[in-house]
CSV table of C-alpha atoms in Angstrom, one decimal:
chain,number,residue,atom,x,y,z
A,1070,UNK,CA,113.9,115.3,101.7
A,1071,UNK,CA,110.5,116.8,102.8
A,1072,UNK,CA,108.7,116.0,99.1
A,1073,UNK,CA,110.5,112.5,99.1
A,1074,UNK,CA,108.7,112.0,102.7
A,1075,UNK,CA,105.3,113.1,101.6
A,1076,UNK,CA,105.3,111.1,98.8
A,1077,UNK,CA,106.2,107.9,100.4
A,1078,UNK,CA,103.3,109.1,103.1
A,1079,UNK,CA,101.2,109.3,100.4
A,1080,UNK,CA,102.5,105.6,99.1
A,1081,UNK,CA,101.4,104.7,102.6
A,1082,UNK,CA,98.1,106.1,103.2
A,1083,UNK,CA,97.2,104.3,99.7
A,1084,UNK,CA,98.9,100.8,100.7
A,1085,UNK,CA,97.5,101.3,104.5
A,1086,UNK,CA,94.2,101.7,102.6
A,1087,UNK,CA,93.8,98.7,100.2
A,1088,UNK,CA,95.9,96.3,103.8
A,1089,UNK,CA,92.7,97.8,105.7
A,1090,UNK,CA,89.8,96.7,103.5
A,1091,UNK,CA,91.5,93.4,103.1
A,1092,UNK,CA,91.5,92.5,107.0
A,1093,UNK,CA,88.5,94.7,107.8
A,1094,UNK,CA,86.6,92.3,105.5
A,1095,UNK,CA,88.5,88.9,105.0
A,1096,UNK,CA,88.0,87.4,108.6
A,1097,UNK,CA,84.1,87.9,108.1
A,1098,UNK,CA,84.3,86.7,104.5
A,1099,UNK,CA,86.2,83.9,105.1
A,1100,UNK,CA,84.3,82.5,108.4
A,1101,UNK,CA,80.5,83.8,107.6
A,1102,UNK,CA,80.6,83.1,103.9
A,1103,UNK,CA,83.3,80.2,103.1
A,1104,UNK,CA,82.5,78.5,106.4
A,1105,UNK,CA,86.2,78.5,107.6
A,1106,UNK,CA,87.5,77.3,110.9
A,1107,UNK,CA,89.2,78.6,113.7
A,1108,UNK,CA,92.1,76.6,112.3
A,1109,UNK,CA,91.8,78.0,108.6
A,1110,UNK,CA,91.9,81.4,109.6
A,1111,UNK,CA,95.2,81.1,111.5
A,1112,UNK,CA,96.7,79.1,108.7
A,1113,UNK,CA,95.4,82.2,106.7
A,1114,UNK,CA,97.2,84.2,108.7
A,1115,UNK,CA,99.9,82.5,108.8
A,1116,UNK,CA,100.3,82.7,105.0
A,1117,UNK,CA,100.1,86.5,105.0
A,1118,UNK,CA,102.8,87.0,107.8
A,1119,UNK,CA,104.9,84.0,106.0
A,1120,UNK,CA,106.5,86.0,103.3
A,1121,UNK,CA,107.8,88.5,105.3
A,1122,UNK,CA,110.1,86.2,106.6
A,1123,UNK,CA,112.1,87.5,103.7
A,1124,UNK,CA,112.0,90.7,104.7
A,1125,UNK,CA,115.8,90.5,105.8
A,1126,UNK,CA,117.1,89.0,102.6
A,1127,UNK,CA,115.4,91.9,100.6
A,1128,UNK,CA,116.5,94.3,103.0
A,1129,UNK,CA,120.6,93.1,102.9
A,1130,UNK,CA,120.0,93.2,98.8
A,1131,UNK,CA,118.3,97.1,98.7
A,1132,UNK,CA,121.5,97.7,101.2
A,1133,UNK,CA,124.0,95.9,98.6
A,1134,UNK,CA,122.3,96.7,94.9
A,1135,UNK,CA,120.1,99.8,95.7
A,1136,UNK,CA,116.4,99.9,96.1
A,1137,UNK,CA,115.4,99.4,92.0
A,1138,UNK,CA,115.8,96.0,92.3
A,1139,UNK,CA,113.6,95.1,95.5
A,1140,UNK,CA,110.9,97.8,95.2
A,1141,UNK,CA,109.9,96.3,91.4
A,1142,UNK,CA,109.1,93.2,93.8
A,1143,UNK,CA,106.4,95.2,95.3
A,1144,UNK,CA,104.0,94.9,92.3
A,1145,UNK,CA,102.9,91.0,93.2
A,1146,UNK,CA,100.9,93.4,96.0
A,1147,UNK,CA,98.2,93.0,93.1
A,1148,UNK,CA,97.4,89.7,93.4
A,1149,UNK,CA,95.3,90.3,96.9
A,1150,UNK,CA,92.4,91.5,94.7
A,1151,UNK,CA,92.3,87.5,93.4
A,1152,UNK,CA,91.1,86.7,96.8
A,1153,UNK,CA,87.3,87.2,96.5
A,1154,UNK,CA,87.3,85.6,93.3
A,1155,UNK,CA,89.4,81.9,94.2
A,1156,UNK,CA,88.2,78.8,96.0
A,1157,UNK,CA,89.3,79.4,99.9
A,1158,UNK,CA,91.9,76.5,99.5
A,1159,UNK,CA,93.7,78.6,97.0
A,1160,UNK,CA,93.4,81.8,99.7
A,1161,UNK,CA,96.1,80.9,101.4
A,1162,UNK,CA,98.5,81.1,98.4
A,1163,UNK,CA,96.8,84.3,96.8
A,1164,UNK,CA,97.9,86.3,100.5
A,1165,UNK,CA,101.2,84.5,100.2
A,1166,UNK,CA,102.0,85.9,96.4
A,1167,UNK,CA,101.0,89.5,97.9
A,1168,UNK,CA,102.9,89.7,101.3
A,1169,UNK,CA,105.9,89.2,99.2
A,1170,UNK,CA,105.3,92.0,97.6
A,1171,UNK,CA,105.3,93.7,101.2
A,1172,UNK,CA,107.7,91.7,102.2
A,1173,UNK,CA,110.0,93.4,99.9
A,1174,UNK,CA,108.9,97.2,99.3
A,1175,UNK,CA,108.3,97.7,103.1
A,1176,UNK,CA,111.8,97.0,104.6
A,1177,UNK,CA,113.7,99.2,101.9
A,1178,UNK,CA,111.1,102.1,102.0
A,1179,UNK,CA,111.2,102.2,105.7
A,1180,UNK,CA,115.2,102.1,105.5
A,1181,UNK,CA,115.1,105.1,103.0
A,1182,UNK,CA,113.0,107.3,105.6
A,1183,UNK,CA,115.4,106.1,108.4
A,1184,UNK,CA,118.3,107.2,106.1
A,1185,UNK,CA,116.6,110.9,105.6
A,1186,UNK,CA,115.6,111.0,109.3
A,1187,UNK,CA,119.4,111.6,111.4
A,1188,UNK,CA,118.4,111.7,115.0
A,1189,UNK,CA,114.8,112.5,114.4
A,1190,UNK,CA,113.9,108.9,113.1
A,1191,UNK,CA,110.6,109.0,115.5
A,1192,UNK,CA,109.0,112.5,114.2
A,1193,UNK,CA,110.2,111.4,110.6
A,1194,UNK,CA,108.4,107.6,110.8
A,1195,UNK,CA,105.6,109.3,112.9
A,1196,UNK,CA,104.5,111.6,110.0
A,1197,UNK,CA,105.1,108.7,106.8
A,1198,UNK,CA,102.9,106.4,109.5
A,1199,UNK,CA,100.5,108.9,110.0
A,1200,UNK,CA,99.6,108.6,106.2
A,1201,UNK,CA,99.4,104.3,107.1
A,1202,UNK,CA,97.0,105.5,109.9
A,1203,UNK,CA,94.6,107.3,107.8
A,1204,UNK,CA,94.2,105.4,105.0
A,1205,UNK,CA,93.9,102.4,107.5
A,1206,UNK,CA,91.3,104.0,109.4
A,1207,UNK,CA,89.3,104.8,106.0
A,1208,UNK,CA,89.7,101.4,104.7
A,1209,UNK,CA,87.2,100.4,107.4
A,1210,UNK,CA,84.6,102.9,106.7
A,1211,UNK,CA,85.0,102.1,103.0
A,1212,UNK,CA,85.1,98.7,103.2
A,1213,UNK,CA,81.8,98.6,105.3
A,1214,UNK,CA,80.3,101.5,102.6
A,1215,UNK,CA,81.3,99.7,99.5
A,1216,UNK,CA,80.4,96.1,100.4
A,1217,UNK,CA,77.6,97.1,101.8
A,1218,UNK,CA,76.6,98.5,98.2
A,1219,UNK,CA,78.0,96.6,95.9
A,1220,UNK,CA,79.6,92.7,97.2
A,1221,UNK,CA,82.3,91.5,99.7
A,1222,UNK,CA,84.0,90.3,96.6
A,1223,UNK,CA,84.1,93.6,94.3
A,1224,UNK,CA,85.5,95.5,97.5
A,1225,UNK,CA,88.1,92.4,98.5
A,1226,UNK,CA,89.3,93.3,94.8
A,1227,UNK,CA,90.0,97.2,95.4
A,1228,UNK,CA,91.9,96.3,98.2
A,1229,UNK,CA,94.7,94.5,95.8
A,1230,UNK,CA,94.4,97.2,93.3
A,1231,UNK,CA,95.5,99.8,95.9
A,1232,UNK,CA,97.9,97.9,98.0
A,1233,UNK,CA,99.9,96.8,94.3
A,1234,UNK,CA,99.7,101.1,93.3
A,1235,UNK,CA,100.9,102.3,96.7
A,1236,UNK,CA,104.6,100.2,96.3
A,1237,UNK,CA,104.3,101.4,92.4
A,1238,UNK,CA,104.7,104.8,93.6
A,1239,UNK,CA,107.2,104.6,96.4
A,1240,UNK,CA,109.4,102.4,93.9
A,1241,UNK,CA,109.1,105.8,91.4
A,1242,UNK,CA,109.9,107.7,94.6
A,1243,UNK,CA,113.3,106.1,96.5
A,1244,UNK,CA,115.0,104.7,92.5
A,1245,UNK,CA,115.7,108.7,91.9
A,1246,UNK,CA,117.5,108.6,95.5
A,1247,UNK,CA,120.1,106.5,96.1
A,1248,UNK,CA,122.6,106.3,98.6
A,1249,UNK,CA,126.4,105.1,98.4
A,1250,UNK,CA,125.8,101.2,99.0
A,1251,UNK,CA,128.4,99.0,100.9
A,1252,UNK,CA,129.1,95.3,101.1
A,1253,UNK,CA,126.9,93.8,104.4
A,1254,UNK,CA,127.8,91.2,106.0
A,1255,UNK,CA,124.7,89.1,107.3
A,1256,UNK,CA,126.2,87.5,110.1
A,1257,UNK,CA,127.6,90.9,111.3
A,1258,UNK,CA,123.9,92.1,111.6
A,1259,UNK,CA,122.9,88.9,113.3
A,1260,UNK,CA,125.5,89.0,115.8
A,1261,UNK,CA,124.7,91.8,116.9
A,1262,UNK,CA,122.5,93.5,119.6
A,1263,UNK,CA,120.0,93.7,116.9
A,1264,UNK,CA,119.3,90.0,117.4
A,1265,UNK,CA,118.0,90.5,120.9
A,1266,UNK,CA,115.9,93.2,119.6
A,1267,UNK,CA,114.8,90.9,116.4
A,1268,UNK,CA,113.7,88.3,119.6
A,1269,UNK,CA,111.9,90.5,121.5
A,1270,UNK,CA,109.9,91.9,118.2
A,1271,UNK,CA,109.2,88.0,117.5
A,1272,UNK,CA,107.7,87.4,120.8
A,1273,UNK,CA,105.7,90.4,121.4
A,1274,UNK,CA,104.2,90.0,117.7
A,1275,UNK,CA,103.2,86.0,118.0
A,1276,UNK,CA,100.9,87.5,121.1
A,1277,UNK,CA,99.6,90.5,119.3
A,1278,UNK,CA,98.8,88.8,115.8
A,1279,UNK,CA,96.8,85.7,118.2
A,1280,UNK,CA,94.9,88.3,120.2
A,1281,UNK,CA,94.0,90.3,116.8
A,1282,UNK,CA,92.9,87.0,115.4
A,1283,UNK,CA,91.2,86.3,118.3
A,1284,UNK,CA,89.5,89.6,119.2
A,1285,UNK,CA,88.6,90.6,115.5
A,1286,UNK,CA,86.5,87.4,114.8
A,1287,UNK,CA,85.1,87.8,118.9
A,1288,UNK,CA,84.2,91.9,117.7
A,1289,UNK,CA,82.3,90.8,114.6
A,1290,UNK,CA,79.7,88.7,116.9
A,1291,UNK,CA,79.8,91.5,119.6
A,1292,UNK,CA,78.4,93.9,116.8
A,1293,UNK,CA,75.6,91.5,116.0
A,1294,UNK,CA,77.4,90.6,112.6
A,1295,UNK,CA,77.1,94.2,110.9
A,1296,UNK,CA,79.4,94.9,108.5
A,1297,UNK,CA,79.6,98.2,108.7
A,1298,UNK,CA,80.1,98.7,112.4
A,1299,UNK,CA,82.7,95.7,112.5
A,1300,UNK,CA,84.6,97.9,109.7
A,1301,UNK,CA,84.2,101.1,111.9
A,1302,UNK,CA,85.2,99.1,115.2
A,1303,UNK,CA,87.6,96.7,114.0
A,1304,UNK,CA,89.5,99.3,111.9
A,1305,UNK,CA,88.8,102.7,111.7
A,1306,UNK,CA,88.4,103.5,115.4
A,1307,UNK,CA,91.8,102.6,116.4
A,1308,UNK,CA,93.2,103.9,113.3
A,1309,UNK,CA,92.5,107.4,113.6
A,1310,UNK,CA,93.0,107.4,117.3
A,1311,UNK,CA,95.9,106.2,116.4
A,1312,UNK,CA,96.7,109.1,113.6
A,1313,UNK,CA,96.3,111.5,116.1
A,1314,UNK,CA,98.5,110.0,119.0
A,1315,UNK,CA,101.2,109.4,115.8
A,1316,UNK,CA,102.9,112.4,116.5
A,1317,UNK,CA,102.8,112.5,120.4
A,1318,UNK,CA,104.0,108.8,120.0
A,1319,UNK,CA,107.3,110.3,117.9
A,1320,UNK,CA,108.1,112.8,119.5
A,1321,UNK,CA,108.0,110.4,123.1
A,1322,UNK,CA,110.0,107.5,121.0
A,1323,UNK,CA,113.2,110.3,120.2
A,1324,UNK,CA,113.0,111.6,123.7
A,1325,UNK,CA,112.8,108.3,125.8
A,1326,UNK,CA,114.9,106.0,123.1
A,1327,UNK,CA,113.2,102.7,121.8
A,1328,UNK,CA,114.0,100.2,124.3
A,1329,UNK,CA,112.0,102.3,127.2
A,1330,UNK,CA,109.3,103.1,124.4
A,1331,UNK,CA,109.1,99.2,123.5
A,1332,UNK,CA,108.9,98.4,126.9
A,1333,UNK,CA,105.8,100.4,127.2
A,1334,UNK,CA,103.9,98.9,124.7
A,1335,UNK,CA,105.0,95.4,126.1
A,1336,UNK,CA,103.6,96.2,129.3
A,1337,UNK,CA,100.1,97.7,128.0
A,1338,UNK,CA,99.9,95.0,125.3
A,1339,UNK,CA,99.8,92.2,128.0
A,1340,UNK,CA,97.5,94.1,130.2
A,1341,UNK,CA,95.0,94.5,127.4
A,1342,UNK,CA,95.1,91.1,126.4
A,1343,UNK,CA,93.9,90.1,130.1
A,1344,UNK,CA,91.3,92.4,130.4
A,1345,UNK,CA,90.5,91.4,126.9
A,1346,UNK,CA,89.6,87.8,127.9
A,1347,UNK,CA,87.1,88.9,130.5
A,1348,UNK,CA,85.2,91.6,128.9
A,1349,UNK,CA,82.5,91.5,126.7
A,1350,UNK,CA,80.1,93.9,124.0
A,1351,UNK,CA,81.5,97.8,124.1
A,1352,UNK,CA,83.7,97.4,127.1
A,1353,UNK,CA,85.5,94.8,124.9
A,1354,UNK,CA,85.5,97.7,122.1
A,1355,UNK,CA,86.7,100.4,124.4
A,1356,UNK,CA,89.2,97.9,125.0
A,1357,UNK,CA,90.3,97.4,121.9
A,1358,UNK,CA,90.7,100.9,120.5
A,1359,UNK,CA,93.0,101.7,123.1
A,1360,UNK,CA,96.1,103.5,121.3
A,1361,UNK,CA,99.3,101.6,122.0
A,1362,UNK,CA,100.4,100.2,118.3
A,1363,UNK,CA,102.2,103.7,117.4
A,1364,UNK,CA,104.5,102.9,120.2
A,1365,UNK,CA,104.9,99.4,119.5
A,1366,UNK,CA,105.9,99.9,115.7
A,1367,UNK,CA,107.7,103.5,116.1
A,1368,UNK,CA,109.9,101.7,119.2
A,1369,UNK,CA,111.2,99.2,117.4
A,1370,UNK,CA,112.0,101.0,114.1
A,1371,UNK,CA,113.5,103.8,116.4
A,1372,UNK,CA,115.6,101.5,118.6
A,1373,UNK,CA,116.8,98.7,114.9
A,1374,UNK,CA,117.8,102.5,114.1
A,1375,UNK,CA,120.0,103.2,117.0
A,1376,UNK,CA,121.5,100.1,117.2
A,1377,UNK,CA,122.6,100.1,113.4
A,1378,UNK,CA,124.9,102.3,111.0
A,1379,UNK,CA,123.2,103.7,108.3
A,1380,UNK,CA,124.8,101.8,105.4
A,1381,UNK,CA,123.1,98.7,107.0
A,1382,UNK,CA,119.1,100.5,107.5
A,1383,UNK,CA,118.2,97.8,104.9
A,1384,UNK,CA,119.2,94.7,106.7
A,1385,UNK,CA,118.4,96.3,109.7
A,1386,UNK,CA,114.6,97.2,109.2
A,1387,UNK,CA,114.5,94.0,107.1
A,1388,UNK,CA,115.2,91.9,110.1
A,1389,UNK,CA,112.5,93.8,112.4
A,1390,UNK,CA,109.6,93.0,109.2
A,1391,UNK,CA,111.3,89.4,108.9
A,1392,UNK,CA,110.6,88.9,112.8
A,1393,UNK,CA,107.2,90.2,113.0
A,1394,UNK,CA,106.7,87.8,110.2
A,1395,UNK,CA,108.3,84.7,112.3
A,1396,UNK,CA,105.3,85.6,114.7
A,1397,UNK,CA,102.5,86.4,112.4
A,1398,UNK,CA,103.7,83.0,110.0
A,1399,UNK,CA,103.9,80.7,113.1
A,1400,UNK,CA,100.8,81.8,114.9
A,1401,UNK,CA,98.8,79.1,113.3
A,1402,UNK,CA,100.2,76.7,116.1
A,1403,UNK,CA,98.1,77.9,118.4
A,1404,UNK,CA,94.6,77.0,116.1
A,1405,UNK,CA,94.2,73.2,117.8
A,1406,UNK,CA,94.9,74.4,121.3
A,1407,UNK,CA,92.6,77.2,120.6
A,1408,UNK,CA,89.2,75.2,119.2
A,1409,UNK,CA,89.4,73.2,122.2
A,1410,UNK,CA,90.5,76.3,125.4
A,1411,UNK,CA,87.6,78.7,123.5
A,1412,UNK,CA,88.2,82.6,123.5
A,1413,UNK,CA,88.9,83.5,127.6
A,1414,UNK,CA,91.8,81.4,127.8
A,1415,UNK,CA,93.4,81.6,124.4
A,1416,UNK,CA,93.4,85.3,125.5
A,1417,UNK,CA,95.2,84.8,128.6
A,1418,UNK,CA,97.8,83.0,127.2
A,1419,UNK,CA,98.4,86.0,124.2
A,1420,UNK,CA,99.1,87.8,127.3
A,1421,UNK,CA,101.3,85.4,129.2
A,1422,UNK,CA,103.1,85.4,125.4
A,1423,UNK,CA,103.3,89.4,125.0
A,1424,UNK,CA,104.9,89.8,128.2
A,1425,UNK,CA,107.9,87.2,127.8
A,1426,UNK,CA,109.4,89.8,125.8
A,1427,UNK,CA,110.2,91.4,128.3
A,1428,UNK,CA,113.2,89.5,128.8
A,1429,UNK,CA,115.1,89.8,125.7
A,1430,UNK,CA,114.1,93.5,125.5
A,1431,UNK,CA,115.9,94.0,129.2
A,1432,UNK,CA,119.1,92.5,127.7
A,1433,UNK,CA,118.8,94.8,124.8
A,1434,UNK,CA,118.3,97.5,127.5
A,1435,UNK,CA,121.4,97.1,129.7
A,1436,UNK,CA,123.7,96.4,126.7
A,1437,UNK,CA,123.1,99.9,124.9
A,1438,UNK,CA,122.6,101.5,128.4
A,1439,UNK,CA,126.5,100.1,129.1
A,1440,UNK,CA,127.8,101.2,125.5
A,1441,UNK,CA,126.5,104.6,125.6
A,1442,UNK,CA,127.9,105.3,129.4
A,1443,UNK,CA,131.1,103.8,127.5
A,1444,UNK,CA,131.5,106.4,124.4
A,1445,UNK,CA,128.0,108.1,124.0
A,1446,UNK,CA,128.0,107.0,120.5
A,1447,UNK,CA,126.5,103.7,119.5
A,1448,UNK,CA,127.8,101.2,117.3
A,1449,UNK,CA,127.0,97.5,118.3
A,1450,UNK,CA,126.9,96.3,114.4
């Protein structure tokens, strides 16, 4: 169990590596150097989160046929280093072709740490995204390093070649363990509690993905356009803060559950996101590296966990990627309203957006809070 988690950490920390240089470098690129819009980047965006909407079927199939068959998927992860070479109207379906590769390696790999994890799900995903954290925090620094050196093109290539090698390995890694695989029904998942939880993911994610989008093109003029300290700042800095709050971040996600830990992060998320749109140079930075995206992620994989049996981890995690995908894939909406509002008051409304989930999460809340005073055991789908 322990090697099969270091090696998928090690999967990560590669994968988390390549993701990083990619966006550490491809709002800049894209903007400064193929004189996109507002509007382009969002539909940009939109095309990377799209695929993920996915995420669910692959997840039901790893659940039904085992993990060979989904994890093979992960190699179109490749294609990302194609997107400092193409024409920026053929970006959008370069990022698409790769996030399907993500679409389908990340749902089942995160179901086969949930499986190996029993109660300690949030120490367990804490330590695999730890590896994610570092490499992420490295990909700014080497992005900066390497661009600076050689081109924004030559490094935008690496990134693929590392993001297709990290789902290589962890599909070497989970096909030699396989679990006893059952027939899933879909609509049994959907029915479910898990569908307020999918909601609340889908709500919270559509404010953080605008802000991000938002901030990380507003950071790269703060900096006064260098490359290497937008990398540091926009990347690096609030990855390994983040690495070393990971395990605090676990261990607080299995002692308070996921719906209080989810909560948490909905509550700082919106308060950021209104500071944010007021503050300017390094309070804006300060800001921004501000450690709350271990609780966001490790709460919602913690609580899909608890409210789902574990020959159904597939469809389960599949749904949460497939809803943060929903967000990230319909974000683009927002581009018209935001070229004409500016920066201040697109930010207010990310935070007006992060805090509606509030509600779905609160009926998530009181229906496992009434099954577990019912039996102490919980089994909703």
């Amino acid at each position: 169990m322990n090697k099969i988690l270091i090696l998928l950490t090690i999967a990560n920390f590669m994968g988390s590596l390549g993701w990083s240089i990619y966006f550490s470098l491809s709002r800049p690129y894209y903007t400064s150097f193929l004189n996109a819009t507002y509007s382009m980047v969002l539909v940009i965006a939109s095309c990377e989160w799209l695929p993920g909407l996915t995420s669910f079927i692959w997840g039901y199939l790893s659940d039904r046929y085992g993990v060979k068959r989904v994890l093979i998927i992960g190699a179109l992860a490749y294609v990302l280093s194609l997107v400092g070479v193409v024409e920026l109207k053929f970006i959008p379906i370069v990022v698409a072709l790769a996030s399907l590769g993500w679409a389908a390696a990340w749902p089942t790999i995160l179901a086969g740490i949930s499986r190996i994890s029993g109660e300690y799900i949030g120490r367990r995903y804490g330590f695999f995204a730890l590896g994610g954290n570092i490499g992420w925090g490295l990909g700014g620094i080497v992005a900066g390093l390497i661009a600076s050196y050689t081109s924004l093109r030559l490094t935008l290539t690496l990134s693929g070649l590392l993001a297709g090698l990290a789902y290589t390995l962890s599909y070497f890694v989970l096909s030699r363990y396989e679990w006893k695989y059952t027939t899933v029904r879909i609509m049994g998942v959907l029915k479910g509690v898990l569908g307020y939880v999918a909601l609340a993911c889908i709500i919270l994610t559509l404010g953080m993905e605008y802000a991000f989008n938002l901030i990380s093109v507003k950071l790269y003029y703060e900096v006064n356009e260098n490359v290497l300290l937008y990398g540091l700042v926009i990347t690096s800095l609030p990855a390994f803060i983040g690495a070393i709050v990971r395990p605090i971040a676990g261990a607080i996600t299995d002692k308070l559950g996921g719906a209080k830990t989810v909560l948490t992060a909905i509550i700082m998320y919106s308060l950021i996101y209104l500071l944010a749109s007021f503050l300017r140079g390094y309070a804006l930075v300060l800001l921004w590296i501000i450690p709350i995206y271990p609780f966001y992620d490790t709460g919602f994989i913690r609580l899909a966990s608890e409210v789902s049996s574990k020959d159904k981890r597939g469809a389960a995690m599949g749904l949460i990627n497939t809803s943060m995908s929903i967000a990230g894939s319909t974000v683009f909406i927002f581009g018209p309203l935001t070229d004409v509002l500016g920066y201040t008051y697109s930010m207010i409304i990310a935070s007006i957006i992060a805090s509606t989930s509030l509600i779905p999460l609160l009926i998530v809340y009181r229906i496992v809070s009434r099954v577990v005073k019912r039996d102490k055991r919980i089994k909703l789908i």
